[in-house]
Short mmCIF file of C-alpha atoms in Angstrom, two decimals:
data_model
loop_
_atom_site.label_atom_id
_atom_site.label_comp_id
_atom_site.label_asym_id
_atom_site.label_seq_id
_atom_site.Cartn_x
_atom_site.Cartn_y
_atom_site.Cartn_z
CA UNK G 296 -2.68 -23.16 10.41
CA UNK G 297 1.13 -21.81 9.92
CA UNK G 298 1.03 -17.98 9.51
CA UNK G 299 2.88 -16.62 6.66
CA UNK G 300 5.98 -14.48 7.15
CA UNK G 301 5.92 -11.23 5.48
CA UNK G 302 8.84 -8.64 4.58
CA UNK G 303 7.72 -4.89 4.46
CA UNK G 304 9.74 -2.78 2.05
CA UNK G 305 8.81 0.90 3.06
CA UNK G 306 9.64 4.30 5.18
CA UNK G 307 9.53 4.48 8.84
CA UNK G 308 8.29 7.67 9.84
CA UNK G 309 9.98 9.11 13.79
CA UNK G 310 6.54 10.74 14.44
CA UNK G 311 3.18 9.41 13.09
CA UNK G 312 1.72 6.05 12.73
CA UNK G 313 2.20 5.84 8.95
CA UNK G 314 3.99 3.32 6.69
CA UNK G 315 6.00 0.58 8.37
CA UNK G 316 4.85 2.01 12.01
CA UNK G 317 1.03 1.58 11.11
CA UNK G 318 1.03 -1.88 9.03
CA UNK G 319 3.65 -3.79 11.19
CA UNK G 320 1.25 -3.90 14.63
CA UNK G 321 -1.77 -4.87 12.57
CA UNK G 322 -0.06 -7.74 10.54
CA UNK G 323 1.74 -8.66 13.64
CA UNK G 324 -1.96 -8.65 15.71
CA UNK G 325 -3.07 -10.87 13.03
CA UNK G 326 -0.71 -13.39 13.82
CA UNK G 327 2.00 -13.18 10.82
CA UNK G 328 5.72 -12.79 11.41
CA UNK G 329 6.89 -9.48 9.84
CA UNK G 330 10.14 -8.40 8.84
CA UNK G 331 11.18 -5.01 7.59
CA UNK G 332 13.41 -3.18 5.26
CA UNK G 333 13.38 0.57 5.64
CA UNK G 334 13.32 2.52 2.02
CA UNK G 335 13.54 5.94 4.03
CA UNK G 336 13.62 7.35 7.38
CA UNK G 337 11.32 10.54 7.49
CA UNK G 338 11.09 12.84 10.53
CA UNK G 339 7.38 13.04 10.62
CA UNK G 340 4.46 12.27 8.30
CA UNK G 341 4.01 14.88 5.68
CA UNK G 342 0.97 16.60 6.72
CA UNK G 343 2.86 18.96 8.74
CA UNK G 344 4.40 20.55 5.74
CA UNK G 345 7.84 20.50 6.85
CA UNK G 346 9.91 16.86 7.31
CA UNK G 347 13.49 15.62 6.93
CA UNK G 348 14.01 12.76 5.06
CA UNK G 349 16.81 10.19 4.58
CA UNK G 350 17.22 7.90 1.81
CA UNK G 351 18.13 4.18 2.20
CA UNK G 352 19.42 3.13 -1.04
CA UNK G 353 22.83 2.41 -0.40
CA UNK G 354 21.90 0.37 2.59
CA UNK G 355 19.59 -1.81 0.84
CA UNK G 356 22.11 -2.61 -1.70
CA UNK G 357 24.34 -3.88 1.22
CA UNK G 358 21.25 -5.91 2.68
CA UNK G 359 20.17 -7.89 -0.18
CA UNK G 360 23.46 -9.91 -0.41
CA UNK G 361 23.68 -10.54 3.18
CA UNK G 362 20.51 -11.75 3.03
CA UNK G 363 20.88 -13.84 0.10
CA UNK G 364 23.99 -15.61 1.49
CA UNK G 365 22.19 -16.36 4.95
CA UNK G 366 19.42 -17.91 2.82
CA UNK G 367 16.49 -15.65 4.08
CA UNK G 368 13.44 -15.85 2.14
CA UNK G 369 9.71 -14.40 2.78
CA UNK G 370 5.95 -15.97 1.98
CA UNK G 371 5.46 -12.69 0.72
CA UNK G 372 6.52 -8.87 0.12
CA UNK G 373 4.64 -5.75 0.59
CA UNK G 374 6.36 -2.58 -0.67
CA UNK G 375 5.31 1.05 0.08
CA UNK G 376 7.12 4.10 -0.07
CA UNK G 377 9.87 3.86 -3.07
CA UNK G 378 12.50 6.90 -2.40
CA UNK G 379 14.29 7.02 -6.17
CA UNK G 380 14.35 5.22 -9.46
CA UNK G 381 17.41 3.76 -8.39
CA UNK G 382 15.80 2.21 -5.36
CA UNK G 383 13.12 0.88 -7.31
CA UNK G 384 15.24 -1.12 -9.78
CA UNK G 385 17.20 -2.70 -6.48
CA UNK G 386 13.89 -3.54 -4.94
CA UNK G 387 12.01 -4.47 -8.14
CA UNK G 388 15.08 -6.84 -9.03
CA UNK G 389 15.14 -8.62 -5.64
CA UNK G 390 11.12 -8.80 -5.65
CA UNK G 391 11.24 -10.36 -9.02
CA UNK G 392 13.82 -12.97 -8.02
CA UNK G 393 11.71 -14.10 -5.13
CA UNK G 394 8.85 -14.10 -6.87
CA UNK G 395 10.31 -16.81 -9.06
CA UNK G 396 10.77 -18.36 -5.93
CA UNK G 397 6.94 -18.65 -5.05
CA UNK G 398 6.81 -15.43 -2.91
CA UNK G 399 3.67 -13.13 -3.50
CA UNK G 400 4.41 -9.64 -4.02
CA UNK G 401 2.00 -6.76 -3.04
CA UNK G 402 2.74 -3.22 -4.29
CA UNK G 403 1.33 -0.03 -2.84
CA UNK G 404 2.60 2.81 -5.35
CA UNK G 405 2.52 5.85 -2.99
CA UNK G 406 3.05 8.57 -4.50
CA UNK G 407 -0.53 11.07 -3.93
CA UNK G 408 -4.28 11.83 -3.56
CA UNK G 409 -6.86 14.06 -4.54
CA UNK G 410 -5.55 14.76 -7.86
CA UNK G 411 -1.97 15.93 -6.96
CA UNK G 412 1.46 14.34 -5.81
CA UNK G 413 2.74 14.21 -2.14
CA UNK G 414 5.33 16.80 -0.94
CA UNK G 415 8.52 15.50 -1.63
CA UNK G 416 7.31 13.07 -4.59
CA UNK G 417 8.57 13.60 -8.26
CA UNK G 418 7.41 12.99 -11.80
CA UNK G 419 10.62 10.46 -11.57
CA UNK G 420 8.84 8.51 -8.65
CA UNK G 421 5.84 7.46 -11.64
CA UNK G 422 8.44 5.36 -13.03
CA UNK G 423 9.57 4.08 -10.27
CA UNK G 424 6.19 2.58 -9.16
CA UNK G 425 5.82 1.21 -12.40
CA UNK G 426 8.97 -0.63 -12.15
CA UNK G 427 7.49 -2.01 -8.90
CA UNK G 428 4.19 -2.59 -10.55
CA UNK G 429 5.63 -4.91 -13.48
CA UNK G 430 6.49 -7.34 -10.58
CA UNK G 431 3.49 -7.29 -8.51
CA UNK G 432 0.68 -10.33 -7.67
CA UNK G 433 -1.49 -7.17 -6.52
CA UNK G 434 -1.27 -3.79 -6.53
CA UNK G 435 -3.59 -1.27 -4.97
CA UNK G 436 -3.21 2.50 -5.98
CA UNK G 437 -5.68 5.09 -5.07
CA UNK G 438 -7.47 6.57 -8.01
CA UNK G 439 -5.16 9.60 -8.24
CA UNK G 440 -2.26 7.05 -8.53
CA UNK G 441 -3.96 5.29 -10.87
CA UNK G 442 -4.33 8.04 -12.94
CA UNK G 443 -0.53 9.08 -12.78
CA UNK G 444 0.30 5.52 -13.54
CA UNK G 445 -1.86 4.84 -16.52
CA UNK G 446 -1.23 8.53 -18.05
CA UNK G 447 -5.06 9.24 -17.40
CA UNK G 448 -6.72 12.27 -16.82
CA UNK G 449 -8.08 12.93 -13.21
CA UNK G 450 -11.73 13.86 -12.90
CA UNK G 451 -12.71 15.38 -9.64
CA UNK G 452 -16.37 14.37 -10.34
CA UNK G 453 -15.32 10.50 -10.48
CA UNK G 454 -15.83 7.81 -13.52
CA UNK G 455 -18.15 5.19 -15.05
CA UNK G 456 -17.96 1.57 -14.18
CA UNK G 457 -16.36 1.52 -17.75
CA UNK G 458 -13.73 3.87 -17.22
CA UNK G 459 -12.87 2.26 -13.80
CA UNK G 460 -12.53 -0.97 -15.79
CA UNK G 461 -10.26 0.71 -18.35
CA UNK G 462 -7.58 1.94 -15.42
CA UNK G 463 -7.37 -1.69 -14.06
CA UNK G 464 -6.55 -2.66 -17.66
CA UNK G 465 -4.22 0.06 -17.63
CA UNK G 466 -2.71 -1.27 -14.42
CA UNK G 467 -2.49 -4.98 -15.80
CA UNK G 468 -1.08 -3.73 -18.89
CA UNK G 469 1.99 -2.94 -16.38
CA UNK G 470 2.32 -6.08 -15.50
CA UNK G 471 0.34 -6.56 -12.34
CA UNK G 472 -1.94 -9.84 -12.33
CA UNK G 473 -4.54 -8.39 -9.86
CA UNK G 474 -5.43 -5.11 -9.23
CA UNK G 475 -7.47 -2.53 -6.92
CA UNK G 476 -8.26 1.00 -6.97
CA UNK G 477 -9.11 2.66 -4.03
CA UNK G 478 -10.84 6.24 -3.23
CA UNK G 479 -12.50 6.16 -6.76
CA UNK G 480 -15.69 7.95 -7.00
CA UNK G 481 -18.08 5.30 -9.50
CA UNK G 482 -21.35 6.99 -10.86
CA UNK G 483 -21.33 9.17 -7.91
CA UNK G 484 -20.28 6.41 -5.02
CA UNK G 485 -17.15 6.14 -3.02
CA UNK G 486 -15.67 2.74 -4.11
CA UNK G 487 -12.89 0.28 -4.33
CA UNK G 488 -12.50 -1.27 -8.11
CA UNK G 489 -11.01 -4.46 -8.78
CA UNK G 490 -9.77 -6.66 -10.85
CA UNK G 491 -9.06 -10.45 -9.63
CA UNK G 492 -6.60 -12.56 -12.12
CA UNK G 493 -7.31 -15.98 -10.37
CA UNK G 494 -11.37 -15.33 -11.44
CA UNK G 495 -10.80 -13.12 -14.57
CA UNK G 496 -13.57 -10.92 -12.85
CA UNK G 497 -13.98 -7.18 -12.06
CA UNK G 498 -15.96 -6.07 -9.12
CA UNK G 499 -16.97 -2.59 -7.36
CA UNK G 500 -17.26 -2.34 -3.53
CA UNK G 501 -18.79 0.98 -2.23
CA UNK G 502 -18.42 2.28 0.74
CA UNK G 503 -19.56 5.33 3.18
CA UNK G 504 -17.39 8.04 3.26
CA UNK G 505 -16.42 9.93 6.57
CA UNK G 506 -15.18 13.59 6.22
CA UNK G 507 -11.94 13.32 8.13
CA UNK G 508 -8.08 12.94 6.88
CA UNK G 509 -5.55 10.68 8.48
CA UNK G 510 -2.36 10.06 7.01
CA UNK G 511 -1.68 6.00 7.33
CA UNK G 512 -5.51 5.14 6.23
CA UNK G 513 -4.01 3.56 3.06
CA UNK G 514 -1.42 1.40 4.89
CA UNK G 515 -4.06 0.08 7.37
CA UNK G 516 -6.15 -0.62 4.57
CA UNK G 517 -2.82 -2.24 3.14
CA UNK G 518 -2.17 -4.47 6.04
CA UNK G 519 -5.68 -5.30 6.86
CA UNK G 520 -6.15 -6.68 3.09
CA UNK G 521 -2.69 -8.32 3.17
CA UNK G 522 -3.21 -9.99 6.40
CA UNK G 523 -6.37 -11.95 5.19
CA UNK G 524 -5.24 -12.67 1.75
CA UNK G 525 -2.07 -14.14 3.39
CA UNK G 526 -4.63 -16.30 5.57
CA UNK G 527 -5.97 -17.67 2.15
CA UNK G 528 -8.92 -15.32 2.47
CA UNK G 529 -10.50 -14.43 -1.24
CA UNK G 530 -9.77 -11.23 -2.77
CA UNK G 531 -13.33 -9.32 -2.56
CA UNK G 532 -13.99 -10.29 1.05
CA UNK G 533 -10.46 -9.43 2.06
CA UNK G 534 -10.67 -6.12 0.17
CA UNK G 535 -13.95 -5.49 2.55
CA UNK G 536 -12.78 -6.19 5.54
CA UNK G 537 -9.94 -3.64 4.82
CA UNK G 538 -12.62 -1.21 3.65
CA UNK G 539 -14.60 -1.91 6.93
CA UNK G 540 -11.71 -1.72 9.41
CA UNK G 541 -10.51 1.52 8.36
CA UNK G 542 -14.03 2.91 8.35
CA UNK G 543 -14.25 2.08 11.91
CA UNK G 544 -10.83 3.31 12.88
CA UNK G 545 -11.67 6.84 11.19
CA UNK G 546 -15.16 6.59 13.31
CA UNK G 547 -13.72 5.90 16.12
CA UNK G 548 -10.87 8.76 16.02
CA UNK G 549 -12.58 11.53 14.28
CA UNK G 550 -12.38 13.55 17.20
CA UNK G 551 -8.84 13.36 17.60
CA UNK G 552 -7.34 16.96 17.90
CA UNK G 553 -3.75 16.39 15.80
CA UNK G 554 -4.89 14.16 12.87
CA UNK G 555 -1.70 14.82 11.43
CA UNK G 556 0.29 12.08 13.59
CA UNK G 557 -2.42 9.37 12.03
CA UNK G 558 -4.38 6.63 14.12
CA UNK G 559 -2.99 5.31 17.66
CA UNK G 560 -3.76 2.03 16.65
CA UNK G 561 -2.39 -0.02 19.31
CA UNK G 562 -5.69 1.14 21.43
CA UNK G 563 -7.80 -0.14 18.70
CA UNK G 564 -6.24 -3.30 17.56
CA UNK G 565 -9.03 -5.56 18.83
CA UNK G 566 -11.78 -3.95 16.28
CA UNK G 567 -9.93 -5.68 13.58
#
């Protein structure tokens, strides 16, 4: 089977296995040719509390005309951290053009967790991510991000199954075809909630939580999920494989001394 080519549009951290540095080795290991376009250069994972960041919007603005002139195209594009509204417009317009030619668009609207926005993420980012979701075939925010995107109230105690469906419908109204909500407590159980536009069906996949935090686990989830979808696996089993992969990697690394640098993926690719 011919493997599909994917472009990662995400940030690059100098210190830590997150974003592009987490997704590229997984997708490559799964056999897909991977290309990348950095949205920002970040000194280290934000979990350390101090960081330096360089936005690359002007660079991106110069890249797209060159790629168009050279005739470059991709089977899929996966977007992650978007540094500004201006950058979001550039990237969304490019994704829209590519989607019209048959490219599949995956959007991970990276903004926050546990009811709060991440360090350095501003309210303007929410509008940027809505712009990205408007061109998506599949988006997969966590519960916090889904609440921000749909102007919904975050509830630490979680939601009912009906409320989860309402959040998914809110994401669909922004423009995405299919949607997942990760890290959401549904009727007291940690779960991933989803809507599959190909089957017009909702689903819920429960999981067991390991009480350790690593940056980059969302990127690992994205990469495993996308890798299987690019092999034409169905959405529900691909989501389950991504959940299982993240669980295994956290379990294998739960005793690591410095969790802020993320999971050292190269040691553990074979478990995927």
